[in-house]
Tab-separated table of N, CA, C and O and ligand atoms in Angstrom:
chain	number	residue	atom	x	y	z
E	1156	MET	N	1.097	-1.218	-0.036
E	1156	MET	CA	0.189	-0.246	-0.154
E	1156	MET	C	0.860	1.241	-0.214
E	1156	MET	O	1.758	1.439	0.824
E	1157	ALA	N	0.813	2.258	-0.984
E	1157	ALA	CA	1.848	3.226	-0.994
E	1157	ALA	C	0.951	4.545	0.061
E	1157	ALA	O	-0.179	4.305	1.046
E	1158	GLU	N	2.037	5.124	0.731
E	1158	GLU	CA	2.268	5.810	1.603
E	1158	GLU	C	1.456	7.285	1.417
E	1158	GLU	O	1.760	7.643	0.280
E	1159	ALA	N	0.839	7.493	2.200
E	1159	ALA	CA	0.041	9.130	1.710
E	1159	ALA	C	1.001	9.790	1.884
E	1159	ALA	O	2.239	9.759	3.211
E	1160	VAL	N	1.248	11.199	0.648
E	1160	VAL	CA	1.741	11.933	1.351
E	1160	VAL	C	0.996	13.312	1.174
E	1160	VAL	O	-0.063	13.413	0.923
E	1161	ILE	N	1.671	14.132	2.544
E	1161	ILE	CA	0.772	15.113	3.056
E	1161	ILE	C	1.421	16.383	2.590
E	1161	ILE	O	2.971	16.628	2.819
E	1162	ARG	N	0.939	17.403	1.924
E	1162	ARG	CA	1.194	18.554	1.690
E	1162	ARG	C	1.975	19.462	2.606
E	1162	ARG	O	1.279	19.476	3.708
E	1163	PRO	N	3.271	19.956	2.493
E	1163	PRO	CA	3.698	20.688	3.484
E	1163	PRO	C	3.107	21.963	3.829
E	1163	PRO	O	2.805	22.856	3.124
E	1164	MET	N	3.409	22.273	4.864
E	1164	MET	CA	2.711	23.472	5.251
E	1164	MET	C	3.597	24.391	5.849
E	1164	MET	O	4.854	24.139	6.225
E	1165	GLU	N	3.491	25.861	6.236
E	1165	GLU	CA	4.209	26.611	6.697
E	1165	GLU	C	3.665	27.454	7.963
E	1165	GLU	O	1.589	27.428	7.063
E	1166	VAL	N	3.739	28.041	9.165
E	1166	VAL	CA	2.937	28.679	9.867
E	1166	VAL	C	3.532	29.955	9.876
E	1166	VAL	O	5.011	30.027	10.056
E	1167	ILE	N	3.192	31.093	9.703
E	1167	ILE	CA	3.755	33.032	9.644
E	1167	ILE	C	2.515	33.326	10.624
E	1167	ILE	O	1.667	33.030	10.837
E	1168	LEU	N	3.360	34.596	10.834
E	1168	LEU	CA	2.686	35.699	11.799
E	1168	LEU	C	2.477	36.508	10.479
E	1168	LEU	O	3.043	37.242	10.269
E	1169	VAL	N	0.982	37.291	11.063
E	1169	VAL	CA	1.039	38.369	10.204
E	1169	VAL	C	0.008	39.016	11.170
E	1169	VAL	O	-0.842	38.861	12.263
E	1170	ALA	N	0.176	40.586	11.001
E	1170	ALA	CA	-0.418	41.332	12.071
E	1170	ALA	C	-2.236	41.492	11.831
E	1170	ALA	O	-2.743	41.044	10.356
E	1171	ALA	N	-2.695	41.004	12.645
E	1171	ALA	CA	-4.370	41.090	12.952
E	1171	ALA	C	-5.045	41.738	11.858
E	1171	ALA	O	-5.798	41.375	11.170
E	1172	GLY	N	-4.563	43.270	12.115
E	1172	GLY	CA	-5.465	44.227	11.258
E	1172	GLY	C	-4.835	44.137	9.867
E	1172	GLY	O	-5.249	45.255	9.265
E	1173	SER	N	-3.717	43.645	9.170
E	1173	SER	CA	-3.234	43.416	7.959
E	1173	SER	C	-4.376	43.417	6.984
E	1173	SER	O	-4.733	42.076	7.373
E	1174	PRO	N	-4.340	43.491	5.737
E	1174	PRO	CA	-5.303	42.806	5.024
E	1174	PRO	C	-5.423	41.080	5.060
E	1174	PRO	O	-6.096	40.311	5.119
E	1175	THR	N	-4.021	40.676	5.239
E	1175	THR	CA	-4.031	39.028	4.976
E	1175	THR	C	-4.408	38.769	6.601
E	1175	THR	O	-4.866	37.650	6.622
E	1176	GLY	N	-4.278	39.409	7.826
E	1176	GLY	CA	-4.907	38.931	8.851
E	1176	GLY	C	-6.050	39.109	8.964
E	1176	GLY	O	-6.482	38.427	9.789
E	1177	ARG	N	-6.486	40.000	8.327
E	1177	ARG	CA	-8.229	39.873	8.586
E	1177	ARG	C	-8.649	38.917	7.806
E	1177	ARG	O	-9.544	38.772	7.845
E	1178	ALA	N	-7.771	38.313	6.934
E	1178	ALA	CA	-8.709	37.018	6.007
E	1178	ALA	C	-8.005	35.785	6.355
E	1178	ALA	O	-8.116	34.767	5.936
E	1179	ALA	N	-7.516	35.759	8.069
E	1179	ALA	CA	-6.661	34.717	7.967
E	1179	ALA	C	-7.526	33.747	8.485
E	1179	ALA	O	-7.529	32.331	7.866
E	1180	GLU	N	-8.821	33.688	8.657
E	1180	GLU	CA	-9.572	32.498	8.957
E	1180	GLU	C	-9.894	31.699	7.408
E	1180	GLU	O	-9.899	30.939	7.171
E	1181	ALA	N	-10.288	32.672	6.469
E	1181	ALA	CA	-10.536	32.263	5.211
E	1181	ALA	C	-9.161	31.662	4.194
E	1181	ALA	O	-9.603	30.433	4.250
E	1182	ILE	N	-7.936	31.631	4.665
E	1182	ILE	CA	-6.978	31.426	4.259
E	1182	ILE	C	-6.651	30.211	5.284
E	1182	ILE	O	-6.695	28.900	4.371
E	1183	ASN	N	-7.001	30.016	6.437
E	1183	ASN	CA	-6.859	28.675	6.878
E	1183	ASN	C	-8.208	27.919	6.294
E	1183	ASN	O	-7.400	26.430	6.282
E	1184	ASP	N	-9.094	27.793	6.304
E	1184	ASP	CA	-10.312	27.244	5.842
E	1184	ASP	C	-10.194	26.847	4.142
E	1184	ASP	O	-10.046	25.798	4.058
E	1185	LEU	N	-9.127	27.463	3.483
E	1185	LEU	CA	-8.986	27.310	2.458
E	1185	LEU	C	-7.591	26.144	1.834
E	1185	LEU	O	-7.944	25.077	1.823
E	1186	THR	N	-6.731	26.531	3.087
E	1186	THR	CA	-5.498	25.547	3.341
E	1186	THR	C	-6.180	24.080	3.442
E	1186	THR	O	-5.150	23.132	3.442
E	1187	ARG	N	-6.840	24.254	4.343
E	1187	ARG	CA	-7.222	22.646	5.034
E	1187	ARG	C	-8.303	22.094	4.150
E	1187	ARG	O	-8.092	20.753	4.436
E	1188	HIS	N	-8.139	22.469	2.900
E	1188	HIS	CA	-9.274	21.832	2.061
E	1188	HIS	C	-8.449	21.906	0.602
E	1188	HIS	O	-9.238	21.741	-0.444
E	1189	LEU	N	-7.051	21.694	1.060
E	1189	LEU	CA	-6.517	21.672	-0.316
E	1189	LEU	C	-6.399	20.030	-0.886
E	1189	LEU	O	-5.844	19.768	0.240
E	1190	PRO	N	-6.165	19.625	-1.847
E	1190	PRO	CA	-5.671	18.033	-2.157
E	1190	PRO	C	-4.499	17.984	-1.401
E	1190	PRO	O	-3.551	18.622	-1.913
E	1191	ASP	N	-4.220	16.564	-1.360
E	1191	ASP	CA	-2.630	16.502	-1.113
E	1191	ASP	C	-1.994	16.459	-2.566
E	1191	ASP	O	-2.784	16.340	-3.420
E	1192	PRO	N	-0.386	16.388	-2.468
E	1192	PRO	CA	0.158	16.045	-3.699
E	1192	PRO	C	-0.122	14.728	-4.441
E	1192	PRO	O	-0.175	13.869	-3.839
E	1193	GLY	N	-0.096	15.140	-5.633
E	1193	GLY	CA	-0.029	13.804	-6.761
E	1193	GLY	C	-1.780	13.226	-6.945
E	1193	GLY	O	-2.263	12.692	-7.379
E	1194	GLU	N	-2.927	14.041	-5.651
E	1194	GLU	CA	-4.542	13.819	-5.561
E	1194	GLU	C	-5.176	15.012	-5.877
E	1194	GLU	O	-6.099	15.111	-4.832
E	1195	PRO	N	-4.809	15.336	-7.466
E	1195	PRO	CA	-5.340	17.247	-7.338
E	1195	PRO	C	-6.710	17.211	-7.366
E	1195	PRO	O	-7.403	17.978	-7.353
E	1196	ASP	N	-7.717	15.643	-7.572
E	1196	ASP	CA	-9.273	15.989	-7.654
E	1196	ASP	C	-9.784	15.474	-6.394
E	1196	ASP	O	-11.160	15.507	-6.309
E	1197	PHE	N	-9.231	15.326	-5.312
E	1197	PHE	CA	-9.835	15.027	-4.275
E	1197	PHE	C	-9.860	16.075	-2.946
E	1197	PHE	O	-8.198	16.379	-2.774
E	1198	CYS	N	-10.502	16.550	-2.098
E	1198	CYS	CA	-10.176	17.088	-1.017
E	1198	CYS	C	-9.881	15.845	0.089
E	1198	CYS	O	-11.100	14.961	0.394
E	1199	PRO	N	-9.194	15.908	0.879
E	1199	PRO	CA	-8.727	14.877	2.085
E	1199	PRO	C	-9.491	15.119	3.363
E	1199	PRO	O	-9.263	14.487	4.118
E	1200	THR	N	-10.206	16.502	3.178
E	1200	THR	CA	-10.793	17.013	4.445
E	1200	THR	C	-12.045	16.468	4.159
E	1200	THR	O	-12.895	16.237	5.272
E	1201	CYS	N	-12.665	16.646	3.127
E	1201	CYS	CA	-14.166	16.391	2.950
E	1201	CYS	C	-14.086	14.961	2.386
E	1201	CYS	O	-13.959	14.558	1.100
E	1202	ALA	N	-14.500	14.090	2.706
E	1202	ALA	CA	-14.533	12.711	2.806
E	1202	ALA	C	-15.315	12.049	1.264
E	1202	ALA	O	-16.067	12.298	1.309
E	1203	GLY	N	-14.366	11.963	0.486
E	1203	GLY	CA	-15.567	11.329	-0.832
E	1203	GLY	C	-15.973	12.688	-1.465
E	1203	GLY	O	-16.388	12.334	-2.415
E	1204	ARG	N	-15.264	13.772	-1.091
E	1204	ARG	CA	-15.738	14.933	-2.158
E	1204	ARG	C	-14.522	15.378	-3.082
E	1204	ARG	O	-13.367	14.943	-2.999
E	1205	SER	N	-14.977	15.590	-4.190
E	1205	SER	CA	-13.838	16.034	-5.469
E	1205	SER	C	-13.660	17.607	-4.886
E	1205	SER	O	-14.133	18.071	-4.052
E	1206	TRP	N	-12.371	17.945	-5.574
E	1206	TRP	CA	-11.834	19.183	-4.987
E	1206	TRP	C	-12.137	19.803	-6.920
E	1206	TRP	O	-11.585	19.336	-7.388
E	1207	PRO	N	-12.103	21.354	-6.749
E	1207	PRO	CA	-12.233	22.167	-5.593
E	1207	PRO	C	-13.807	21.740	-4.861
E	1207	PRO	O	-14.794	21.768	-5.513
E	1208	CYS	N	-13.636	21.216	-3.582
E	1208	CYS	CA	-15.171	21.002	-2.791
E	1208	CYS	C	-15.460	23.105	-2.558
E	1208	CYS	O	-15.182	23.615	-2.404
E	1209	ALA	N	-16.619	22.392	-1.758
E	1209	ALA	CA	-17.725	23.698	-1.884
E	1209	ALA	C	-17.051	24.595	-0.437
E	1209	ALA	O	-17.006	25.620	-0.559
E	1210	VAL	N	-15.968	24.017	0.570
E	1210	VAL	CA	-15.890	24.867	1.527
E	1210	VAL	C	-14.602	25.583	1.128
E	1210	VAL	O	-14.278	26.513	1.375
E	1211	PHE	N	-13.834	25.010	-0.269
E	1211	PHE	CA	-12.779	25.589	-0.405
E	1211	PHE	C	-13.275	27.072	-1.277
E	1211	PHE	O	-12.547	27.820	-1.340
E	1212	ASP	N	-14.448	26.354	-2.269
E	1212	ASP	CA	-15.061	27.549	-2.856
E	1212	ASP	C	-15.525	28.513	-2.152
E	1212	ASP	O	-15.147	29.990	-2.303
E	1213	ASP	N	-15.967	28.539	-0.795
E	1213	ASP	CA	-16.309	29.446	0.237
E	1213	ASP	C	-15.359	30.396	0.267
E	1213	ASP	O	-15.104	31.606	0.347
E	1214	ALA	N	-14.223	29.452	0.766
E	1214	ALA	CA	-13.025	30.272	1.429
E	1214	ALA	C	-12.440	31.218	0.109
E	1214	ALA	O	-11.997	32.179	0.767
E	1215	ALA	N	-12.351	30.637	-0.860
E	1215	ALA	CA	-11.587	31.123	-1.581
E	1215	ALA	C	-12.518	32.703	-2.806
E	1215	ALA	O	-11.788	33.727	-2.653
E	1216	SER	N	-13.722	32.461	-2.275
E	1216	SER	CA	-14.563	33.532	-2.106
E	1216	SER	C	-14.619	34.788	-1.275
E	1216	SER	O	-14.415	35.833	-1.370
E	1217	ARG	N	-14.022	34.244	-0.091
E	1217	ARG	CA	-13.838	35.203	1.100
E	1217	ARG	C	-12.459	35.841	0.840
E	1217	ARG	O	-12.276	36.930	1.413
E	1218	VAL	N	-11.605	34.932	0.430
E	1218	VAL	CA	-10.158	35.835	0.130
E	1218	VAL	C	-10.190	36.579	-0.921
E	1218	VAL	O	-10.003	37.648	-0.584
E	1219	HIS	N	-10.781	36.673	-1.942
E	1219	HIS	CA	-11.016	37.613	-2.901
E	1219	HIS	C	-11.733	38.826	-2.350
E	1219	HIS	O	-11.581	39.652	-2.510
E	1220	THR	N	-12.807	38.301	-1.374
E	1220	THR	CA	-13.396	39.309	-0.758
E	1220	THR	C	-12.535	40.460	-0.436
E	1220	THR	O	-12.979	41.895	-0.176
E	1221	ALA	N	-11.735	39.512	0.525
E	1221	ALA	CA	-10.322	40.720	1.286
E	1221	ALA	C	-9.578	41.428	0.438
E	1221	ALA	O	-8.549	41.886	0.632
E	1222	ARG	N	-9.618	40.893	-0.941
E	1222	ARG	CA	-8.659	41.794	-1.878
E	1222	ARG	C	-7.392	41.254	-2.115
E	1222	ARG	O	-6.697	41.794	-1.995
E	1223	LEU	N	-7.545	40.209	-1.275
E	1223	LEU	CA	-6.159	39.231	-1.584
E	1223	LEU	C	-6.074	38.654	-3.285
E	1223	LEU	O	-7.140	38.363	-3.586
E	1224	GLN	N	-4.721	38.315	-3.680
E	1224	GLN	CA	-4.644	37.461	-4.709
E	1224	GLN	C	-4.582	35.903	-4.305
E	1224	GLN	O	-4.142	35.535	-3.582
E	1225	LEU	N	-6.019	34.972	-4.939
E	1225	LEU	CA	-6.288	33.912	-4.434
E	1225	LEU	C	-4.931	32.860	-4.919
E	1225	LEU	O	-4.667	32.089	-3.911
E	1226	GLY	N	-4.187	33.285	-5.966
E	1226	GLY	CA	-2.960	32.879	-6.239
E	1226	GLY	C	-1.742	32.791	-5.346
E	1226	GLY	O	-1.081	31.781	-5.585
E	1227	ASP	N	-1.700	33.696	-4.344
E	1227	ASP	CA	-0.774	33.643	-3.635
E	1227	ASP	C	-0.948	32.697	-2.272
E	1227	ASP	O	0.022	32.939	-1.778
E	1228	VAL	N	-2.120	32.188	-2.067
E	1228	VAL	CA	-2.065	31.213	-1.367
E	1228	VAL	C	-2.450	29.851	-1.682
E	1228	VAL	O	-3.364	28.923	-0.728
E	1229	VAL	N	-2.390	29.800	-2.610
E	1229	VAL	CA	-2.642	28.295	-3.290
E	1229	VAL	C	-1.416	27.461	-4.103
E	1229	VAL	O	-0.523	28.491	-4.756
E	1230	PRO	N	-1.030	26.741	-3.543
E	1230	PRO	CA	0.205	26.224	-4.250
E	1230	PRO	C	0.461	26.463	-5.425
E	1230	PRO	O	-0.753	25.764	-6.513
E	1231	LEU	N	1.731	26.139	-5.609
E	1231	LEU	CA	1.690	26.628	-7.450
E	1231	LEU	C	1.629	25.226	-8.278
E	1231	LEU	O	0.878	25.174	-9.345
E	1232	ASP	N	1.549	23.984	-7.644
E	1232	ASP	CA	1.175	22.620	-8.643
E	1232	ASP	C	-0.412	22.978	-8.795
E	1232	ASP	O	-0.766	22.035	-9.862
E	1233	LEU	N	-0.665	23.665	-8.296
E	1233	LEU	CA	-2.893	23.439	-8.182
E	1233	LEU	C	-2.941	24.674	-9.368
E	1233	LEU	O	-4.248	24.446	-9.475
E	1234	HIS	N	-2.229	25.820	-9.388
E	1234	HIS	CA	-2.279	26.846	-10.420
E	1234	HIS	C	-3.088	26.463	-11.969
E	1234	HIS	O	-4.170	26.400	-12.051
E	1235	PRO	N	-2.460	25.372	-12.596
E	1235	PRO	CA	-2.817	24.784	-13.521
E	1235	PRO	C	-4.346	24.256	-13.717
E	1235	PRO	O	-5.104	24.414	-14.706
E	1236	ARG	N	-4.671	24.152	-12.618
E	1236	ARG	CA	-6.032	23.103	-12.712
E	1236	ARG	C	-7.051	24.300	-12.216
E	1236	ARG	O	-8.113	24.473	-12.563
E	1237	LEU	N	-6.723	25.460	-11.610
E	1237	LEU	CA	-7.897	26.318	-10.971
E	1237	LEU	C	-7.969	27.045	-12.585
E	1237	LEU	O	-8.835	27.946	-12.769
E	1238	TRP	N	-6.554	27.395	-12.759
E	1238	TRP	CA	-6.771	28.400	-14.014
E	1238	TRP	C	-5.793	28.259	-15.205
E	1238	TRP	O	-4.412	27.700	-15.391
E	1239	PRO	N	-6.599	27.095	-15.901
E	1239	PRO	CA	-5.927	26.168	-16.871
E	1239	PRO	C	-5.394	26.930	-17.737
E	1239	PRO	O	-4.482	26.600	-18.763
E	1240	SER	N	-5.947	28.300	-18.434
E	1240	SER	CA	-5.422	29.242	-19.473
E	1240	SER	C	-4.256	29.787	-19.373
E	1240	SER	O	-3.523	30.537	-20.148
E	1241	SER	N	-3.901	29.386	-18.178
E	1241	SER	CA	-2.171	30.299	-17.837
E	1241	SER	C	-1.590	29.903	-16.447
E	1241	SER	O	-2.096	28.868	-15.654
E	1242	ALA	N	-0.334	29.715	-16.375
E	1242	ALA	CA	0.607	28.849	-15.333
E	1242	ALA	C	0.498	29.938	-13.957
E	1242	ALA	O	-0.027	29.432	-13.178
E	1243	GLN	N	0.059	31.422	-14.425
E	1243	GLN	CA	-0.293	32.286	-13.233
E	1243	GLN	C	-1.648	33.081	-13.440
E	1243	GLN	O	-2.250	33.466	-14.246
E	1244	PRO	N	-2.752	33.051	-12.198
E	1244	PRO	CA	-3.474	33.801	-12.533
E	1244	PRO	C	-3.435	34.913	-12.804
E	1244	PRO	O	-2.724	35.973	-12.402
E	1245	VAL	N	-3.994	35.689	-14.082
E	1245	VAL	CA	-3.928	36.789	-14.834
E	1245	VAL	C	-4.718	37.993	-13.184
E	1245	VAL	O	-4.792	38.810	-13.003
E	1246	SER	N	-5.950	37.550	-13.113
E	1246	SER	CA	-6.658	37.879	-11.941
E	1246	SER	C	-7.585	36.921	-11.221
E	1246	SER	O	-7.119	36.404	-11.542
E	1247	PRO	N	-7.675	37.601	-9.570
E	1247	PRO	CA	-8.145	36.542	-8.572
E	1247	PRO	C	-9.490	36.010	-9.099
E	1247	PRO	O	-10.598	36.459	-8.252
E	1248	VAL	N	-9.851	36.402	-10.312
E	1248	VAL	CA	-11.179	35.438	-10.766
E	1248	VAL	C	-11.646	33.725	-10.472
E	1248	VAL	O	-10.572	33.133	-10.869
E	1249	TRP	N	-12.563	33.421	-9.822
E	1249	TRP	CA	-12.788	32.151	-9.042
E	1249	TRP	C	-13.628	31.481	-10.084
E	1249	TRP	O	-14.353	31.722	-10.389
E	1250	PRO	N	-13.117	30.615	-11.733
E	1250	PRO	CA	-13.948	29.849	-12.534
E	1250	PRO	C	-15.237	29.282	-12.223
E	1250	PRO	O	-15.950	29.821	-12.661
E	1251	SER	N	-15.108	28.416	-11.069
E	1251	SER	CA	-16.202	27.717	-11.157
E	1251	SER	C	-17.065	28.564	-9.975
E	1251	SER	O	-18.365	28.272	-9.623
E	1252	GLY	N	-16.857	29.571	-9.569
E	1252	GLY	CA	-17.683	30.266	-8.070
E	1252	GLY	C	-18.585	31.387	-8.730
E	1252	GLY	O	-18.708	31.294	-10.217
E	1253	PRO	N	-18.664	31.697	-7.640
E	1253	PRO	CA	-19.950	33.050	-8.088
E	1253	PRO	C	-19.026	34.610	-8.483
E	1253	PRO	O	-17.828	34.133	-8.650
E	1254	ALA	N	-19.804	34.901	-9.446
E	1254	ALA	CA	-18.859	36.188	-10.116
E	1254	ALA	C	-18.983	37.190	-9.424
E	1254	ALA	O	-19.656	37.782	-8.720
E	1255	PHE	N	-17.584	37.690	-9.717
E	1255	PHE	CA	-17.453	38.560	-8.819
E	1255	PHE	C	-17.091	39.962	-9.417
E	1255	PHE	O	-16.637	40.296	-10.132
E	1256	GLU	N	-18.167	40.861	-9.043
E	1256	GLU	CA	-18.176	41.958	-9.567
E	1256	GLU	C	-17.666	43.186	-8.774
E	1256	GLU	O	-17.531	43.203	-7.896
J	2164	LIG	ZN1	-13.007	20.114	1.606
């Protein structure tokens, strides 16, 4: 049986009043619902759910609402999946989520 590969994480401190600090809960939610390396189609937190899952979509929407770049908190190996037409997100548009105006 193959051993599961867990995505490496970093813990950082940011000022609570900064834009990133104010979106910390959304970023944490989003990060908890990232797929493991080599398993880009499945959310490891939502058992049996495909990825991106509803919790990820919601967290991504909250990150966008906080005016942060979604691509800055999504691992690079997942960028082609979320933004298939380019290696880097041109704008923080969430392709499968609600339209952001
Ligand atoms: Zn999930």
